[in-house]
Short mmCIF file of C-alpha atoms and ligand atoms in Angstrom, two decimals:
data_model
loop_
_atom_site.label_atom_id
_atom_site.label_comp_id
_atom_site.label_asym_id
_atom_site.label_seq_id
_atom_site.Cartn_x
_atom_site.Cartn_y
_atom_site.Cartn_z
CA MET C 1 -1.49 4.57 52.65
CA LEU C 2 -3.20 7.89 51.94
CA ALA C 3 -2.22 11.59 52.18
CA PHE C 4 -4.33 14.71 51.69
CA ALA C 5 -2.13 17.28 49.93
CA ASN C 6 -3.51 20.78 50.54
CA ALA C 7 -2.97 23.91 48.46
CA LYS C 8 -1.47 27.27 49.45
CA ILE C 9 -2.16 30.94 48.89
CA ASN C 10 0.32 33.81 48.98
CA LEU C 11 -0.37 36.68 51.40
CA GLY C 12 1.69 39.39 49.67
CA LEU C 13 4.30 38.49 47.07
CA TYR C 14 7.26 40.72 46.20
CA VAL C 15 9.77 39.72 43.52
CA THR C 16 12.92 41.50 44.76
CA GLU C 17 15.77 40.56 42.40
CA LYS C 18 16.90 38.25 39.56
CA ARG C 19 19.35 35.57 40.72
CA PRO C 20 22.43 34.40 38.77
CA ASP C 21 20.78 30.95 38.44
CA GLY C 22 17.88 32.50 36.49
CA TYR C 23 15.42 32.21 39.38
CA HIS C 24 14.16 35.24 41.36
CA ASN C 25 14.42 36.17 45.01
CA LEU C 26 11.08 36.96 46.56
CA GLU C 27 9.29 37.77 49.80
CA THR C 28 5.96 36.10 50.49
CA VAL C 29 3.84 34.55 53.22
CA PHE C 30 2.67 31.04 52.39
CA TYR C 31 -0.68 30.15 53.96
CA PRO C 32 -2.13 26.59 53.69
CA VAL C 33 -5.75 26.28 52.49
CA LYS C 34 -8.14 23.33 52.53
CA ILE C 35 -8.35 22.33 48.89
CA ASN C 36 -6.86 18.85 48.83
CA ASP C 37 -5.49 16.37 46.35
CA VAL C 38 -5.52 12.76 47.57
CA ILE C 39 -2.43 10.59 47.11
CA GLU C 40 -2.41 6.83 47.66
CA ILE C 41 0.61 4.52 47.42
CA THR C 42 0.43 0.75 47.22
CA ASP C 43 3.12 -1.90 46.63
CA ALA C 44 3.25 -2.90 42.96
CA GLY C 45 5.35 -4.70 40.37
CA GLU C 46 6.47 -1.42 38.82
CA THR C 47 6.28 2.23 39.81
CA THR C 48 3.55 4.08 37.94
CA CYS C 49 1.37 7.15 38.50
CA GLN C 50 -2.36 7.05 37.83
CA ILE C 51 -4.24 10.36 37.81
CA LYS C 52 -7.97 10.83 38.47
CA GLY C 53 -10.06 13.98 38.78
CA ILE C 54 -8.80 17.20 37.14
CA ASP C 55 -6.67 16.60 34.05
CA ILE C 56 -2.99 17.57 34.29
CA PRO C 57 -1.38 18.82 31.04
CA GLY C 58 1.60 16.78 29.86
CA SER C 59 2.45 13.09 30.13
CA THR C 60 1.80 11.13 33.32
CA THR C 61 5.44 10.04 33.18
CA ASP C 62 6.40 13.72 33.74
CA ASN C 63 4.32 13.97 36.91
CA ILE C 64 6.19 15.57 39.79
CA CYS C 65 5.11 12.66 42.02
CA LEU C 66 7.31 10.30 39.98
CA LYS C 67 10.18 12.80 40.25
CA ALA C 68 9.73 12.82 44.04
CA PHE C 69 9.70 9.01 44.19
CA ASP C 70 12.83 8.73 42.02
CA LEU C 71 14.61 11.32 44.18
CA LEU C 72 14.13 9.23 47.33
CA LYS C 73 14.78 5.96 45.49
CA ASN C 74 18.28 7.28 44.68
CA ASP C 75 19.05 7.24 48.41
CA PHE C 76 16.81 4.47 49.74
CA ASP C 77 15.92 0.94 48.64
CA LEU C 78 12.23 1.62 47.96
CA PRO C 79 10.00 -1.13 46.49
CA ALA C 80 7.99 -0.20 43.40
CA GLN C 81 4.80 1.74 44.17
CA GLN C 82 1.54 2.38 42.37
CA ILE C 83 0.92 6.09 42.99
CA THR C 84 -2.73 7.10 42.58
CA LEU C 85 -3.42 10.83 42.55
CA LEU C 86 -6.96 12.23 42.83
CA LYS C 87 -6.46 15.78 41.50
CA ASN C 88 -8.79 18.39 43.02
CA ILE C 89 -6.44 21.40 43.23
CA PRO C 90 -6.81 23.50 40.06
CA VAL C 91 -3.68 23.26 37.90
CA GLY C 92 -1.59 26.29 36.90
CA ALA C 93 -3.58 28.34 39.39
CA GLY C 94 -0.89 29.72 41.73
CA LEU C 95 -1.94 27.23 44.41
CA GLY C 96 1.18 25.07 44.51
CA GLY C 97 -0.78 21.94 43.67
CA GLY C 98 2.03 19.98 42.06
CA SER C 99 4.54 21.09 44.68
CA SER C 100 2.17 19.97 47.42
CA ASP C 101 1.68 16.53 45.86
CA ALA C 102 5.43 16.02 45.74
CA ALA C 103 5.97 17.16 49.35
CA PHE C 104 3.16 15.01 50.74
CA LEU C 105 4.46 12.00 48.79
CA ILE C 106 7.88 12.51 50.43
CA LYS C 107 6.17 12.53 53.85
CA LEU C 108 4.10 9.46 52.91
CA LEU C 109 7.17 7.45 51.78
CA ASN C 110 9.06 8.55 54.91
CA ASP C 111 6.21 7.21 57.10
CA LYS C 112 5.45 4.03 55.15
CA PHE C 113 9.07 2.87 54.88
CA GLN C 114 10.23 4.46 58.17
CA LEU C 115 13.09 6.27 56.42
CA GLY C 116 13.79 8.31 59.57
CA LEU C 117 13.93 11.65 57.71
CA ASN C 118 13.28 14.73 59.86
CA THR C 119 11.48 17.89 58.67
CA HIS C 120 14.66 19.65 57.52
CA GLN C 121 15.90 16.59 55.62
CA MET C 122 12.53 16.28 53.85
CA GLU C 123 12.61 20.01 53.06
CA ASP C 124 16.02 19.52 51.45
CA TYR C 125 14.60 16.79 49.18
CA ALA C 126 11.57 18.99 48.39
CA ARG C 127 13.76 21.97 47.45
CA GLN C 128 15.16 19.90 44.57
CA LEU C 129 11.65 19.51 43.11
CA GLY C 130 10.42 23.11 43.02
CA ALA C 131 10.59 26.50 44.70
CA ASP C 132 7.18 26.07 46.36
CA CYS C 133 7.70 22.48 47.44
CA ALA C 134 9.59 22.75 50.75
CA PHE C 135 6.82 24.84 52.36
CA PHE C 136 4.43 21.87 52.28
CA ILE C 137 6.67 19.68 54.44
CA ASN C 138 5.99 21.69 57.64
CA ASN C 139 2.82 23.10 56.03
CA ARG C 140 2.26 26.03 58.41
CA PRO C 141 1.95 29.79 57.70
CA VAL C 142 5.49 31.04 57.15
CA PHE C 143 7.45 34.03 55.82
CA ALA C 144 9.48 32.84 52.82
CA GLU C 145 12.36 34.48 50.96
CA GLY C 146 15.16 33.46 48.60
CA LYS C 147 13.64 31.33 45.85
CA GLY C 148 10.69 30.85 48.20
CA ASP C 149 12.29 28.06 50.23
CA GLU C 150 14.03 29.94 53.07
CA PHE C 151 11.63 30.23 55.97
CA SER C 152 11.16 32.27 59.15
CA GLU C 153 8.36 32.44 61.70
CA VAL C 154 5.33 34.60 61.10
CA ASP C 155 2.20 34.99 63.23
CA VAL C 156 -0.82 34.84 60.88
CA ASP C 157 -4.10 33.15 61.76
CA LEU C 158 -7.10 33.49 59.43
CA SER C 159 -9.11 30.70 61.07
CA GLY C 160 -11.76 33.16 62.27
CA TYR C 161 -12.55 34.30 58.71
CA LYS C 162 -14.11 32.81 55.58
CA ILE C 163 -11.64 32.33 52.71
CA ILE C 164 -13.13 32.04 49.23
CA LEU C 165 -11.10 31.04 46.19
CA VAL C 166 -12.14 31.75 42.59
CA LYS C 167 -10.45 30.00 39.67
CA PRO C 168 -11.04 31.71 36.31
CA PRO C 169 -10.81 29.38 33.25
CA VAL C 170 -7.24 30.57 32.57
CA HIS C 171 -3.92 28.68 32.93
CA VAL C 172 -0.99 30.96 33.84
CA SER C 173 2.52 29.60 33.22
CA THR C 174 4.70 30.40 36.23
CA ALA C 175 7.80 30.80 34.07
CA ASP C 176 5.96 33.22 31.73
CA ALA C 177 4.70 35.23 34.69
CA TYR C 178 8.21 35.60 36.10
CA SER C 179 9.60 36.59 32.69
CA GLY C 180 7.21 39.57 32.69
CA ILE C 181 8.30 40.91 36.08
CA VAL C 182 10.71 43.80 36.77
CA PRO C 183 12.15 42.86 40.19
CA HIS C 184 12.28 45.62 42.83
CA ARG C 185 12.84 45.87 46.56
CA SER C 186 9.71 47.06 48.42
CA SER C 187 10.17 49.98 50.84
CA LYS C 188 8.71 48.00 53.76
CA SER C 189 9.40 44.32 54.53
CA LEU C 190 6.42 42.00 54.16
CA LYS C 191 7.44 40.64 57.59
CA ASP C 192 6.25 43.98 59.05
CA LEU C 193 3.32 44.55 56.69
CA ILE C 194 1.77 41.15 57.48
CA GLN C 195 1.50 42.18 61.16
CA LEU C 196 -0.88 45.02 60.22
CA PRO C 197 -4.58 44.51 61.05
CA LEU C 198 -6.40 42.65 58.25
CA LYS C 199 -8.43 45.79 57.41
CA ASP C 200 -5.16 47.51 56.39
CA TRP C 201 -3.91 44.74 54.08
CA LYS C 202 -5.87 46.05 51.05
CA SER C 203 -3.80 49.25 50.96
CA ASN C 204 -0.49 47.68 52.02
CA LEU C 205 -0.07 44.09 50.74
CA LYS C 206 0.66 43.55 47.03
CA ASN C 207 1.29 40.65 44.65
CA ASP C 208 3.86 41.89 42.12
CA PHE C 209 2.55 39.45 39.50
CA GLU C 210 -0.85 41.18 39.34
CA ASP C 211 0.35 44.17 37.25
CA THR C 212 1.57 42.03 34.34
CA VAL C 213 -0.77 39.03 34.63
CA PHE C 214 -3.87 41.29 34.86
CA LEU C 215 -2.79 43.06 31.63
CA LYS C 216 -2.59 39.72 29.81
CA TYR C 217 -5.69 38.21 31.48
CA PRO C 218 -8.08 41.08 32.47
CA GLU C 219 -10.70 38.51 33.49
CA ILE C 220 -8.56 37.77 36.57
CA ALA C 221 -8.61 41.46 37.56
CA THR C 222 -12.40 41.44 37.08
CA VAL C 223 -12.71 38.57 39.58
CA LYS C 224 -10.65 40.48 42.16
CA GLN C 225 -12.79 43.62 41.72
CA ALA C 226 -16.00 41.56 42.03
CA LEU C 227 -14.79 40.00 45.28
CA TYR C 228 -14.17 43.45 46.79
CA HIS C 229 -17.58 44.52 45.50
CA GLU C 230 -19.08 41.56 47.40
CA GLY C 231 -17.51 42.85 50.64
CA ALA C 232 -14.13 41.10 50.86
CA ILE C 233 -11.82 42.57 53.53
CA PHE C 234 -8.81 41.52 51.41
CA ALA C 235 -8.52 39.92 47.96
CA ALA C 236 -5.49 39.09 45.81
CA MET C 237 -4.25 36.77 43.10
CA SER C 238 -2.36 33.79 44.53
CA GLY C 239 1.18 33.14 43.35
CA SER C 240 1.61 33.67 39.61
CA GLY C 241 -2.15 33.12 39.13
CA SER C 242 -4.72 32.52 37.85
CA SER C 243 -6.75 31.96 41.03
CA VAL C 244 -7.88 34.83 43.26
CA PHE C 245 -8.62 34.41 46.96
CA ALA C 246 -10.66 36.68 49.19
CA ILE C 247 -11.10 36.95 52.95
CA PHE C 248 -14.60 37.69 54.31
CA GLU C 249 -15.97 38.21 57.84
CA ASP C 250 -19.01 36.01 57.13
CA GLN C 251 -20.37 33.38 54.77
CA VAL C 252 -21.10 34.63 51.23
CA LYS C 253 -22.65 33.16 48.12
CA LEU C 254 -21.29 34.37 44.77
CA PRO C 255 -23.80 33.24 42.12
CA GLU C 256 -22.59 35.80 39.58
CA LEU C 257 -18.98 34.60 39.87
CA GLU C 258 -20.03 30.96 39.81
CA LYS C 259 -21.33 31.42 36.25
CA ASP C 260 -17.89 31.81 34.64
CA ASN C 261 -15.48 30.46 37.25
CA LYS C 262 -14.89 27.57 39.63
CA VAL C 263 -15.54 28.85 43.16
CA PHE C 264 -14.29 27.16 46.34
CA TYR C 265 -16.00 28.27 49.56
CA ASN C 266 -14.58 28.46 53.08
CA ILE C 267 -11.21 26.98 52.36
C1 CDM Y 1 5.02 32.01 42.04
C2 CDM Y 1 5.11 31.09 43.21
O1 CDM Y 1 3.99 30.22 43.21
C3 CDM Y 1 5.05 31.88 44.50
O2 CDM Y 1 4.73 31.05 45.56
C4 CDM Y 1 6.39 30.27 43.18
O3 CDM Y 1 7.52 31.10 43.14
C5 CDM Y 1 6.42 29.31 41.99
O4 CDM Y 1 7.06 28.15 42.47
P1 CDM Y 1 7.07 26.83 41.57
O5 CDM Y 1 5.81 26.74 40.77
O6 CDM Y 1 7.45 25.70 42.48
O7 CDM Y 1 8.23 27.18 40.59
P2 CDM Y 1 9.22 26.13 39.94
O8 CDM Y 1 8.42 24.99 39.38
O9 CDM Y 1 10.31 25.87 40.90
O10 CDM Y 1 9.81 27.03 38.75
C6 CDM Y 1 9.03 27.27 37.59
C7 CDM Y 1 9.69 28.45 36.88
O11 CDM Y 1 9.33 29.66 37.57
C8 CDM Y 1 10.45 30.55 37.62
N1 CDM Y 1 10.77 30.85 39.03
C9 CDM Y 1 10.23 30.10 40.04
C10 CDM Y 1 10.51 30.43 41.35
C11 CDM Y 1 11.37 31.53 41.62
N2 CDM Y 1 11.67 31.89 42.88
N3 CDM Y 1 11.90 32.25 40.58
C12 CDM Y 1 11.60 31.92 39.29
O12 CDM Y 1 12.08 32.59 38.37
C13 CDM Y 1 11.57 29.85 36.88
O13 CDM Y 1 11.51 30.28 35.53
C14 CDM Y 1 11.20 28.40 36.95
O14 CDM Y 1 11.72 27.65 35.85
N1 ATP Y 2 0.97 16.39 40.46
C1 ATP Y 2 0.87 17.51 39.70
N2 ATP Y 2 -0.12 18.39 39.92
C2 ATP Y 2 -0.23 19.54 39.17
N3 ATP Y 2 0.63 19.89 38.19
C3 ATP Y 2 1.64 19.02 37.94
C4 ATP Y 2 1.80 17.81 38.67
N4 ATP Y 2 2.90 17.19 38.20
C5 ATP Y 2 3.40 17.97 37.23
N5 ATP Y 2 2.65 19.07 37.03
C6 ATP Y 2 2.94 20.16 36.08
O1 ATP Y 2 3.28 21.31 36.88
C7 ATP Y 2 2.67 22.49 36.34
C8 ATP Y 2 2.41 23.43 37.49
O2 ATP Y 2 1.34 22.87 38.21
P1 ATP Y 2 0.84 23.50 39.59
O3 ATP Y 2 -0.58 23.11 39.77
O4 ATP Y 2 1.80 23.20 40.67
O5 ATP Y 2 0.90 25.06 39.26
P2 ATP Y 2 0.55 26.21 40.26
O6 ATP Y 2 -0.67 25.91 41.05
O7 ATP Y 2 0.55 27.47 39.48
O8 ATP Y 2 1.76 26.18 41.26
P3 ATP Y 2 2.60 27.41 41.79
O9 ATP Y 2 1.76 28.14 42.76
O10 ATP Y 2 3.75 26.70 42.39
O11 ATP Y 2 2.96 28.23 40.56
C9 ATP Y 2 1.41 22.01 35.64
O12 ATP Y 2 1.13 22.81 34.51
C10 ATP Y 2 1.73 20.56 35.24
O13 ATP Y 2 2.09 20.50 33.87
#
């Protein structure tokens, strides 16, 4: 069986306070985008994970897909599986790639072995694997708070626009990015700001990681400026970086940006 695990971007991201458990509370809107990893599971003599496509730093045995499998195996009698992952989502890019793989594997195992888990039960398993993971179970635009895994409805539809994503050749560690942040409560809730017309997002929506990450990696700020120069209605770094997305009215070609970065069109 196969699953196509898409990525996400963050429309606004406010880090509001440090939690006693060392994590941070935040406000963000998760929005799914069409850059997909492909996950295949087949019955096997032992459970292993084989990775193709983009290289993932670290050992294959540390892959989050194996953590997801082991989590469900603790509660269900699952036969060994060969997990094959075709990695297309840039790694360490603020796109939730690993979290998405884990969430889609949970959904795949639920379907293949008819575990009978509903959306909320799968979200509870996903929460144990990462702060970004639970979003990918329902996989629809949503307002998120808490660690990023407490959801409420939001009405955002960008299907009439062209979304471009630019990945500079920079890997940003999420933990490092959070360690550089001074949490603060924003004067207006993102729940209200996100309802503004798209043309007003540039002056109202912010990603709190940009201030510190741009200082350390100015090439990411340069990409954002270039996207606005090319006519983007809204552009921002996604998550803790390093990728930058931009929303355009119409198709664009970005030959200058393609020279130094990986560019994904119309995601
Ligand atoms: C930056 C975002 O991408 C925004 O969507 C997410 O908050 C990151 O989520 P994630 O990559 O799934 O993060 P995890 O793998 O759960 O945590 C990685 C590290 O990031 C920090 N972390 C993560 C999420 C959060 N709400 N507060 C944190 O402080 C912690 O140091 C944690 O050890
Ligand atoms: N299947 C996987 N795909 C990508 N990274 C994985 C995977 N399994 C484990 N990892 C580890 O998780 C780290 C974070 O990867 P990921 O691509 O999720 O970062 P990200 O896109 O910045 O995510 P986020 O937006 O949640 O910060 C990687 O550096 C890698 O070492």
